[in-house]
mmCIF file of C-alpha atoms and ligand atoms in Angstrom:
data_model
loop_
_atom_site.group_PDB
_atom_site.id
_atom_site.type_symbol
_atom_site.label_atom_id
_atom_site.label_comp_id
_atom_site.label_asym_id
_atom_site.label_seq_id
_atom_site.Cartn_x
_atom_site.Cartn_y
_atom_site.Cartn_z
ATOM 1 C CA UNK A 1148 57.874 140.716 19.330
ATOM 2 C CA UNK A 1149 59.360 137.301 20.376
ATOM 3 C CA UNK A 1150 61.150 135.205 17.893
ATOM 4 C CA UNK A 1151 61.561 131.050 18.561
ATOM 5 C CA UNK A 1152 62.898 128.733 16.343
ATOM 6 C CA UNK A 1153 62.361 124.936 16.554
ATOM 7 C CA UNK A 1154 64.076 123.589 13.827
ATOM 8 C CA UNK A 1155 63.419 119.617 15.174
ATOM 9 C CA UNK A 1156 60.058 119.055 16.713
ATOM 10 C CA UNK A 1157 58.519 116.544 17.513
ATOM 11 C CA UNK A 1158 55.265 115.610 18.788
ATOM 12 C CA UNK A 1159 56.110 113.910 22.501
ATOM 13 C CA UNK A 1160 54.202 110.437 23.490
ATOM 14 C CA UNK A 1161 54.357 109.962 26.823
ATOM 15 C CA UNK A 1162 53.603 106.057 27.388
ATOM 16 C CA UNK A 1163 52.489 105.663 31.686
ATOM 17 C CA UNK A 1164 53.327 102.044 32.460
ATOM 18 C CA UNK A 1165 52.736 100.383 36.508
ATOM 19 C CA UNK A 1166 55.916 98.047 34.486
ATOM 20 C CA UNK A 1167 57.449 98.105 31.412
ATOM 21 C CA UNK A 1168 58.069 94.765 30.095
ATOM 22 C CA UNK A 1169 60.838 94.329 27.794
ATOM 23 C CA UNK A 1170 59.388 91.188 24.733
ATOM 24 C CA UNK A 1171 56.479 91.424 24.823
ATOM 25 C CA UNK A 1172 52.899 93.819 24.728
ATOM 26 C CA UNK A 1173 52.911 96.325 26.508
ATOM 27 C CA UNK A 1174 49.161 97.799 26.614
ATOM 28 C CA UNK A 1175 49.115 102.075 27.734
ATOM 29 C CA UNK A 1176 45.314 103.302 28.687
ATOM 30 C CA UNK A 1177 46.110 107.014 29.104
ATOM 31 C CA UNK A 1178 48.703 108.191 27.046
ATOM 32 C CA UNK A 1179 49.330 112.116 26.108
ATOM 33 C CA UNK A 1180 50.654 114.335 22.819
ATOM 34 C CA UNK A 1181 51.816 117.483 22.897
ATOM 35 C CA UNK A 1182 54.265 119.317 21.102
ATOM 36 C CA UNK A 1183 57.166 119.438 22.283
ATOM 37 C CA UNK A 1184 60.613 120.494 21.359
ATOM 38 C CA UNK A 1185 63.084 122.753 23.462
ATOM 39 C CA UNK A 1186 62.170 125.598 21.126
ATOM 40 C CA UNK A 1187 58.118 124.723 22.168
ATOM 41 C CA UNK A 1188 58.498 124.931 25.251
ATOM 42 C CA UNK A 1189 60.422 128.590 25.204
ATOM 43 C CA UNK A 1190 57.132 129.893 23.245
ATOM 44 C CA UNK A 1191 54.245 127.957 26.039
ATOM 45 C CA UNK A 1192 55.450 129.244 28.985
ATOM 46 C CA UNK A 1193 56.166 132.798 27.216
ATOM 47 C CA UNK A 1194 53.190 133.059 26.135
ATOM 48 C CA UNK A 1195 51.847 131.623 29.567
ATOM 49 C CA UNK A 1196 53.204 134.866 31.291
ATOM 50 C CA UNK A 1197 51.286 137.170 28.637
ATOM 51 C CA UNK A 1198 54.485 137.421 25.719
ATOM 52 C CA UNK A 1199 54.035 138.429 22.071
ATOM 53 C CA UNK A 1200 55.667 135.321 20.444
ATOM 54 C CA UNK A 1201 55.340 133.502 17.419
ATOM 55 C CA UNK A 1202 57.036 130.559 15.976
ATOM 56 C CA UNK A 1203 59.067 129.423 13.836
ATOM 57 C CA UNK A 1204 61.117 125.890 12.910
ATOM 58 C CA UNK A 1205 61.025 123.640 9.918
ATOM 59 C CA UNK A 1206 56.964 121.111 9.919
ATOM 60 C CA UNK A 1207 56.625 119.209 7.513
ATOM 61 C CA UNK A 1208 54.154 115.989 7.238
ATOM 62 C CA UNK A 1209 51.441 114.416 9.323
ATOM 63 C CA UNK A 1210 52.920 114.189 12.135
ATOM 64 C CA UNK A 1211 53.949 118.689 11.427
ATOM 65 C CA UNK A 1212 50.119 119.307 10.340
ATOM 66 C CA UNK A 1213 49.090 118.025 14.658
ATOM 67 C CA UNK A 1214 51.564 120.377 15.667
ATOM 68 C CA UNK A 1215 50.672 123.143 14.306
ATOM 69 C CA UNK A 1216 47.123 122.177 14.698
ATOM 70 C CA UNK A 1217 47.671 121.623 18.477
ATOM 71 C CA UNK A 1218 49.920 124.926 18.681
ATOM 72 C CA UNK A 1219 46.423 127.105 16.635
ATOM 73 C CA UNK A 1220 43.730 125.999 19.945
ATOM 74 C CA UNK A 1221 46.581 128.301 21.888
ATOM 75 C CA UNK A 1222 47.039 131.997 21.759
ATOM 76 C CA UNK A 1223 51.135 131.326 19.954
ATOM 77 C CA UNK A 1224 51.387 132.687 16.596
ATOM 78 C CA UNK A 1225 53.148 131.040 14.368
ATOM 79 C CA UNK A 1226 54.925 130.796 10.774
ATOM 80 C CA UNK A 1227 56.447 127.407 10.546
ATOM 81 C CA UNK A 1228 58.228 126.408 6.969
ATOM 82 C CA UNK A 1229 56.667 123.557 5.347
ATOM 83 C CA UNK A 1230 59.430 120.693 4.478
ATOM 84 C CA UNK A 1231 59.664 117.808 2.609
ATOM 85 C CA UNK A 1232 60.601 115.493 5.560
ATOM 86 C CA UNK A 1233 58.574 114.378 8.075
ATOM 87 C CA UNK A 1234 58.162 115.386 11.412
ATOM 88 C CA UNK A 1235 60.061 113.079 14.511
ATOM 89 C CA UNK A 1236 57.898 111.697 17.211
ATOM 90 C CA UNK A 1237 59.820 111.441 20.067
ATOM 91 C CA UNK A 1238 58.508 108.466 23.133
ATOM 92 C CA UNK A 1239 59.176 108.377 26.822
ATOM 93 C CA UNK A 1240 57.631 105.442 28.536
ATOM 94 C CA UNK A 1241 57.044 106.169 32.233
ATOM 95 C CA UNK A 1242 57.826 103.544 34.340
ATOM 96 C CA UNK A 1243 58.011 102.239 38.241
ATOM 97 C CA UNK A 1244 59.689 106.421 38.689
ATOM 98 C CA UNK A 1245 61.767 105.204 35.811
ATOM 99 C CA UNK A 1246 61.587 107.295 31.675
ATOM 100 C CA UNK A 1247 62.836 105.523 29.231
ATOM 101 C CA UNK A 1248 62.871 107.903 26.129
ATOM 102 C CA UNK A 1249 63.206 106.698 22.840
ATOM 103 C CA UNK A 1250 64.287 109.494 20.090
ATOM 104 C CA UNK A 1251 63.952 109.646 16.353
ATOM 105 C CA UNK A 1252 66.601 111.694 14.576
ATOM 106 C CA UNK A 1253 63.693 113.883 12.778
ATOM 107 C CA UNK A 1254 63.606 115.031 8.895
ATOM 108 C CA UNK A 1255 66.596 115.647 5.755
ATOM 109 C CA UNK A 1256 66.436 119.122 5.348
ATOM 110 C CA UNK A 1257 67.672 119.313 1.667
ATOM 111 C CA UNK A 1258 69.650 122.090 0.732
ATOM 112 C CA UNK A 1259 66.908 123.969 -1.012
ATOM 113 C CA UNK A 1260 64.503 124.591 2.008
ATOM 114 C CA UNK A 1261 67.723 125.756 4.182
ATOM 115 C CA UNK A 1262 67.868 128.612 2.191
ATOM 116 C CA UNK A 1263 64.858 128.965 1.464
ATOM 117 C CA UNK A 1264 63.961 129.140 5.037
ATOM 118 C CA UNK A 1265 66.905 131.496 5.710
ATOM 119 C CA UNK A 1266 64.884 134.007 3.257
ATOM 120 C CA UNK A 1267 61.376 133.004 5.551
ATOM 121 C CA UNK A 1268 62.971 133.940 8.950
ATOM 122 C CA UNK A 1269 64.066 137.854 7.220
ATOM 123 C CA UNK A 1270 60.568 138.444 6.779
ATOM 124 C CA UNK A 1271 59.846 137.811 10.229
ATOM 125 C CA UNK A 1272 62.775 139.567 11.687
ATOM 126 C CA UNK A 1273 60.768 142.876 10.693
ATOM 127 C CA UNK A 1274 59.138 142.233 13.072
ATOM 128 C CA UNK A 1275 61.719 140.538 15.749
ATOM 129 C CA UNK A 1276 62.803 142.159 18.677
ATOM 130 C CA UNK A 1277 64.176 138.926 20.364
ATOM 131 C CA UNK A 1278 65.223 135.921 17.942
ATOM 132 C CA UNK A 1279 65.551 132.563 21.054
ATOM 133 C CA UNK A 1280 67.263 129.734 19.239
ATOM 134 C CA UNK A 1281 66.459 126.232 20.995
ATOM 135 C CA UNK A 1282 67.693 122.672 20.805
ATOM 136 C CA UNK A 1283 69.470 120.795 18.332
ATOM 137 C CA UNK A 1284 69.932 120.505 14.095
ATOM 138 C CA UNK A 1285 68.041 118.216 12.175
ATOM 139 C CA UNK A 1286 69.813 116.973 9.714
ATOM 140 C CA UNK A 1287 71.117 118.082 6.381
ATOM 141 C CA UNK A 1288 72.043 121.170 8.770
ATOM 142 C CA UNK A 1289 76.141 122.310 8.506
ATOM 143 C CA UNK A 1290 77.008 122.782 11.911
ATOM 144 C CA UNK A 1291 77.030 126.382 11.366
ATOM 145 C CA UNK A 1292 73.513 126.762 10.879
ATOM 146 C CA UNK A 1293 73.019 129.367 14.091
ATOM 147 C CA UNK A 1294 75.946 130.447 12.905
ATOM 148 C CA UNK A 1295 74.833 131.975 10.048
ATOM 149 C CA UNK A 1296 71.337 132.915 11.953
ATOM 150 C CA UNK A 1297 72.266 135.035 14.284
ATOM 151 C CA UNK A 1298 74.896 136.935 11.462
ATOM 152 C CA UNK A 1299 71.256 138.052 10.026
ATOM 153 C CA UNK A 1300 69.289 138.172 13.420
ATOM 154 C CA UNK A 1301 72.796 140.417 14.590
ATOM 155 C CA UNK A 1302 72.625 142.552 11.135
ATOM 156 C CA UNK A 1303 68.929 143.692 12.011
ATOM 157 C CA UNK A 1304 69.527 144.358 15.573
ATOM 158 C CA UNK A 1305 67.852 141.187 16.574
ATOM 159 C CA UNK A 1306 68.476 140.119 20.027
ATOM 160 C CA UNK A 1307 69.982 136.570 20.472
ATOM 161 C CA UNK A 1308 69.493 133.744 22.547
ATOM 162 C CA UNK A 1309 71.503 130.811 21.249
ATOM 163 C CA UNK A 1310 71.085 127.606 23.918
ATOM 164 C CA UNK A 1311 71.923 124.783 22.680
ATOM 165 C CA UNK A 1312 74.799 122.623 23.016
ATOM 166 C CA UNK A 1313 77.317 120.629 21.114
ATOM 167 C CA UNK A 1314 79.113 121.522 17.879
ATOM 168 C CA UNK A 1315 76.196 123.131 16.579
ATOM 169 C CA UNK A 1316 77.645 125.641 20.152
ATOM 170 C CA UNK A 1317 81.339 125.907 19.660
ATOM 171 C CA UNK A 1318 80.655 127.044 15.952
ATOM 172 C CA UNK A 1319 78.923 130.009 16.962
ATOM 173 C CA UNK A 1320 81.784 130.283 19.562
ATOM 174 C CA UNK A 1321 84.380 130.253 17.341
ATOM 175 C CA UNK A 1322 82.889 132.253 14.332
ATOM 176 C CA UNK A 1323 83.018 136.503 14.576
ATOM 177 C CA UNK A 1324 79.371 136.916 15.437
ATOM 178 C CA UNK A 1325 78.126 136.628 18.981
ATOM 179 C CA UNK A 1326 74.473 136.134 20.271
ATOM 180 C CA UNK A 1327 73.750 137.950 22.980
ATOM 181 C CA UNK A 1328 72.777 135.465 25.483
ATOM 182 C CA UNK A 1329 73.885 131.310 26.274
ATOM 183 C CA UNK A 1330 72.544 129.132 28.554
ATOM 184 C CA UNK A 1331 74.392 126.438 29.261
ATOM 185 C CA UNK A 1332 73.254 124.388 32.616
ATOM 186 C CA UNK A 1333 76.880 123.313 33.862
ATOM 187 C CA UNK A 1334 77.579 119.998 31.748
ATOM 188 C CA UNK A 1335 77.177 122.209 29.232
ATOM 189 C CA UNK A 1336 80.098 124.572 29.871
ATOM 190 C CA UNK A 1337 81.891 121.388 31.303
ATOM 191 C CA UNK A 1338 81.679 119.828 27.547
ATOM 192 C CA UNK A 1339 83.165 122.952 26.366
ATOM 193 C CA UNK A 1340 85.725 123.976 28.216
ATOM 194 C CA UNK A 1341 86.326 120.124 28.421
ATOM 195 C CA UNK A 1342 87.542 120.102 32.203
ATOM 196 C CA UNK A 1343 84.473 119.515 34.779
ATOM 197 C CA UNK A 1344 83.357 122.397 36.779
ATOM 198 C CA UNK A 1345 81.955 123.721 39.945
ATOM 199 C CA UNK A 1346 79.451 124.873 41.346
ATOM 200 C CA UNK A 1347 82.225 127.778 43.255
ATOM 201 C CA UNK A 1348 81.796 130.859 43.072
ATOM 202 C CA UNK A 1349 86.013 131.415 42.168
ATOM 203 C CA UNK A 1350 85.745 128.993 39.429
ATOM 204 C CA UNK A 1351 82.621 129.974 37.933
ATOM 205 C CA UNK A 1352 84.331 133.413 37.332
ATOM 206 C CA UNK A 1353 87.268 131.527 35.539
ATOM 207 C CA UNK A 1354 84.663 129.269 33.124
ATOM 208 C CA UNK A 1355 82.964 131.923 32.331
ATOM 209 C CA UNK A 1356 86.652 134.545 31.960
ATOM 210 C CA UNK A 1357 87.627 131.689 29.338
ATOM 211 C CA UNK A 1358 88.841 133.593 25.373
ATOM 212 C CA UNK A 1359 85.292 131.022 23.836
ATOM 213 C CA UNK A 1360 83.135 133.513 25.281
ATOM 214 C CA UNK A 1361 84.514 137.034 24.331
ATOM 215 C CA UNK A 1362 82.131 139.444 23.879
ATOM 216 C CA UNK A 1363 78.218 137.227 24.622
ATOM 217 C CA UNK A 1364 76.567 139.397 26.155
ATOM 218 C CA UNK A 1365 75.540 137.047 28.995
ATOM 219 C CA UNK A 1366 76.763 134.723 30.334
ATOM 220 C CA UNK A 1367 74.292 132.695 31.873
ATOM 221 C CA UNK A 1368 74.659 129.176 33.670
ATOM 222 C CA UNK A 1369 72.231 127.458 35.024
ATOM 223 C CA UNK A 1370 72.777 125.499 38.563
ATOM 224 C CA UNK A 1371 69.484 123.260 39.046
ATOM 225 C CA UNK A 1372 68.034 123.723 42.983
ATOM 226 C CA UNK A 1373 71.620 125.970 43.182
ATOM 227 C CA UNK A 1374 70.052 129.044 40.891
ATOM 228 C CA UNK A 1375 72.395 130.365 38.685
ATOM 229 C CA UNK A 1376 75.666 132.369 38.453
ATOM 230 C CA UNK A 1377 76.392 135.118 35.941
ATOM 231 C CA UNK A 1378 78.593 137.133 33.374
ATOM 232 C CA UNK A 1379 76.891 140.171 32.234
ATOM 233 C CA UNK A 1380 79.893 141.866 29.879
ATOM 234 C CA UNK A 1381 82.276 142.814 33.228
ATOM 235 C CA UNK A 1382 79.649 142.539 35.863
ATOM 236 C CA UNK A 1383 79.093 138.251 37.737
ATOM 237 C CA UNK A 1384 76.072 136.934 39.008
ATOM 238 C CA UNK A 1385 75.078 134.072 41.917
ATOM 239 C CA UNK A 1386 71.042 133.740 41.467
ATOM 240 C CA UNK A 1387 70.756 132.596 45.368
ATOM 241 C CA UNK A 1388 67.339 130.574 45.007
ATOM 242 C CA UNK A 1389 64.652 129.172 48.746
ATOM 243 C CA UNK A 1390 64.113 125.189 48.499
ATOM 244 C CA UNK A 1391 60.592 124.604 46.231
ATOM 245 C CA UNK A 1392 58.785 121.567 46.139
ATOM 246 C CA UNK A 1393 59.924 120.134 43.453
ATOM 247 C CA UNK A 1394 57.708 118.477 41.304
ATOM 248 C CA UNK A 1395 58.997 118.155 37.883
ATOM 249 C CA UNK A 1396 62.136 119.417 36.684
ATOM 250 C CA UNK A 1397 62.387 118.841 32.419
ATOM 251 C CA UNK A 1398 61.946 121.816 30.415
ATOM 252 C CA UNK A 1399 63.771 124.360 33.948
ATOM 253 C CA UNK A 1400 66.375 125.328 31.079
ATOM 254 C CA UNK A 1401 64.045 125.935 28.618
ATOM 255 C CA UNK A 1402 61.371 128.404 31.156
ATOM 256 C CA UNK A 1403 64.957 129.905 32.421
ATOM 257 C CA UNK A 1404 65.280 130.570 28.268
ATOM 258 C CA UNK A 1405 61.629 132.296 28.525
ATOM 259 C CA UNK A 1406 62.531 134.328 31.412
ATOM 260 C CA UNK A 1407 65.430 135.742 29.724
ATOM 261 C CA UNK A 1408 63.572 135.882 26.305
ATOM 262 C CA UNK A 1409 61.104 138.811 28.801
ATOM 263 C CA UNK A 1410 63.436 140.447 30.795
ATOM 264 C CA UNK A 1411 64.983 140.985 27.856
ATOM 265 C CA UNK A 1412 62.475 142.509 25.437
ATOM 266 C CA UNK A 1413 60.964 144.808 28.652
ATOM 267 C CA UNK A 1414 64.836 145.902 28.949
ATOM 268 C CA UNK A 1415 64.534 144.798 32.551
ATOM 269 C CA UNK A 1416 67.091 146.307 34.788
ATOM 270 C CA UNK A 1417 70.067 143.103 35.861
ATOM 271 C CA UNK A 1418 68.676 141.699 38.416
ATOM 272 C CA UNK A 1419 64.694 141.838 37.757
ATOM 273 C CA UNK A 1420 65.930 139.669 34.468
ATOM 274 C CA UNK A 1421 67.986 137.162 36.561
ATOM 275 C CA UNK A 1422 64.650 136.960 39.102
ATOM 276 C CA UNK A 1423 62.572 136.583 36.541
ATOM 277 C CA UNK A 1424 64.321 133.976 34.935
ATOM 278 C CA UNK A 1425 65.109 131.901 38.230
ATOM 279 C CA UNK A 1426 61.499 132.314 38.955
ATOM 280 C CA UNK A 1427 60.562 130.593 35.590
ATOM 281 C CA UNK A 1428 62.490 127.844 35.824
ATOM 282 C CA UNK A 1429 61.722 126.701 39.199
ATOM 283 C CA UNK A 1430 58.176 127.397 38.537
ATOM 284 C CA UNK A 1431 58.920 124.939 36.027
ATOM 285 C CA UNK A 1432 60.070 122.354 38.313
ATOM 286 C CA UNK A 1433 57.105 123.067 40.004
ATOM 287 C CA UNK A 1434 54.215 121.238 37.777
ATOM 288 C CA UNK A 1435 54.006 118.171 36.772
ATOM 289 C CA UNK A 1436 54.654 119.034 32.463
ATOM 290 C CA UNK A 1437 56.467 120.508 31.006
ATOM 291 C CA UNK A 1438 57.312 123.520 29.143
ATOM 292 C CA UNK A 1439 54.317 124.894 31.255
ATOM 293 C CA UNK A 1440 54.666 127.587 34.230
ATOM 294 C CA UNK A 1441 51.476 128.407 36.815
ATOM 295 C CA UNK A 1442 51.941 132.396 36.653
ATOM 296 C CA UNK A 1443 49.274 132.792 39.857
ATOM 297 C CA UNK A 1444 52.843 132.182 42.494
ATOM 298 C CA UNK A 1445 54.759 134.027 40.048
ATOM 299 C CA UNK A 1446 55.134 137.537 42.579
ATOM 300 C CA UNK A 1447 55.903 135.000 45.957
ATOM 301 C CA UNK A 1448 58.998 133.361 43.980
ATOM 302 C CA UNK A 1449 60.291 136.617 42.153
ATOM 303 C CA UNK A 1450 60.549 138.572 45.990
ATOM 304 C CA UNK A 1451 62.273 135.129 47.310
ATOM 305 C CA UNK A 1452 65.016 134.871 44.688
ATOM 306 C CA UNK A 1453 68.462 137.226 45.450
ATOM 307 C CA UNK A 1454 70.428 138.039 43.304
ATOM 308 C CA UNK A 1455 74.548 139.174 44.322
ATOM 309 C CA UNK A 1456 77.288 140.940 42.392
ATOM 310 C CA UNK A 1457 80.316 138.615 43.102
HETATM 311 P P1 ADP B 158 68.843 122.417 32.485
HETATM 312 O O1 ADP B 158 67.302 122.430 32.547
HETATM 313 O O2 ADP B 158 69.129 123.282 30.941
HETATM 314 O O3 ADP B 158 69.779 121.365 32.582
HETATM 315 P P2 ADP B 158 68.817 123.559 34.853
HETATM 316 O O4 ADP B 158 68.058 122.618 35.641
HETATM 317 O O5 ADP B 158 70.099 124.678 35.890
HETATM 318 O O6 ADP B 158 68.635 123.528 33.770
HETATM 319 O O7 ADP B 158 67.206 124.924 35.200
HETATM 320 C C1 ADP B 158 66.713 125.830 35.328
HETATM 321 C C2 ADP B 158 66.475 126.834 36.314
HETATM 322 O O8 ADP B 158 65.596 126.044 36.688
HETATM 323 C C3 ADP B 158 67.714 126.781 37.172
HETATM 324 O O9 ADP B 158 68.663 128.195 37.179
HETATM 325 C C4 ADP B 158 66.564 126.865 38.628
HETATM 326 O O10 ADP B 158 66.140 128.568 38.931
HETATM 327 C C5 ADP B 158 65.667 126.292 38.199
HETATM 328 N N1 ADP B 158 65.306 124.928 39.305
HETATM 329 C C6 ADP B 158 65.293 123.075 38.002
HETATM 330 N N2 ADP B 158 65.823 122.337 39.199
HETATM 331 C C7 ADP B 158 65.949 122.737 40.286
HETATM 332 C C8 ADP B 158 65.364 122.009 41.090
HETATM 333 N N3 ADP B 158 65.372 121.355 41.256
HETATM 334 N N4 ADP B 158 65.465 123.571 43.020
HETATM 335 C C9 ADP B 158 65.188 124.917 42.226
HETATM 336 N N5 ADP B 158 65.175 124.904 40.929
HETATM 337 C C10 ADP B 158 65.388 124.282 40.226
#
């Protein structure tokens, strides 16, 4: 089973407007409200591909209940931990080809809740083979909270994929427990290394060979329309992808993570893993909806992807 963790989920609201007027009333006729958060995007894509997936994280209040009800209508299993705080809204105003976002910070997790969640996870870990951790940490959790989760998962022999950024990722990298896979994009990689990395192969090789990445089995750097670059133990790979008609690339990284999880659980080869990861990312970019892929197009896209050892 694949377990996905979304520790700070949201109800994502989108307001499409022909024109966005400041300092006055804007009326919207079409709104969409969906269960959001990077981990839930990963979950949706895995489920669309037919994987057995269970979603967990923290939920609270009326919006938490809304997310649960939304998931209830799908074939996704869920085991969220209920908190006193209120799950957040994230608003995207789509106007004149632009996207203005208003993101609530979300609830503060109490110390007791953060400890109880670890016991909750230990129960879920009994049937977990691959655990995916995505996104930022909510307020109240220590910045090394992912480190604790990775440690607990590894003790149970579970493979872990960590897709976060900033301090929560750095804390794990400097700790003595390492996730199986990390998937920074090039900006996140540059941020981690504190210098600007380009998509030049030689530079990427140097970048992912820095001591901060020691003992991480897979470092997969996603490069948007340029595909990806990866290091698996001592091997380096470049993934070349064909041109596609991009509709909305938001959530492509999350879909890539879903592809990695799917390949790991089926013990696929390096080449298959990298092709699947990129195919999922591309299929997401070809759709309007964030965290959604058209699986009918999978085979056609998959066979056009090239993985070369470099
Ligand atoms: P993130 O969303 O984390 O920034 P990327 O933008 O690198 O991640 O996208 C992840 C993957 O999705 C890429 O490796 C690629 O396979 C696919 N992808 C994303 N954007 C495009 C694009 N514009 N054209 C083709 N493929 C894309």
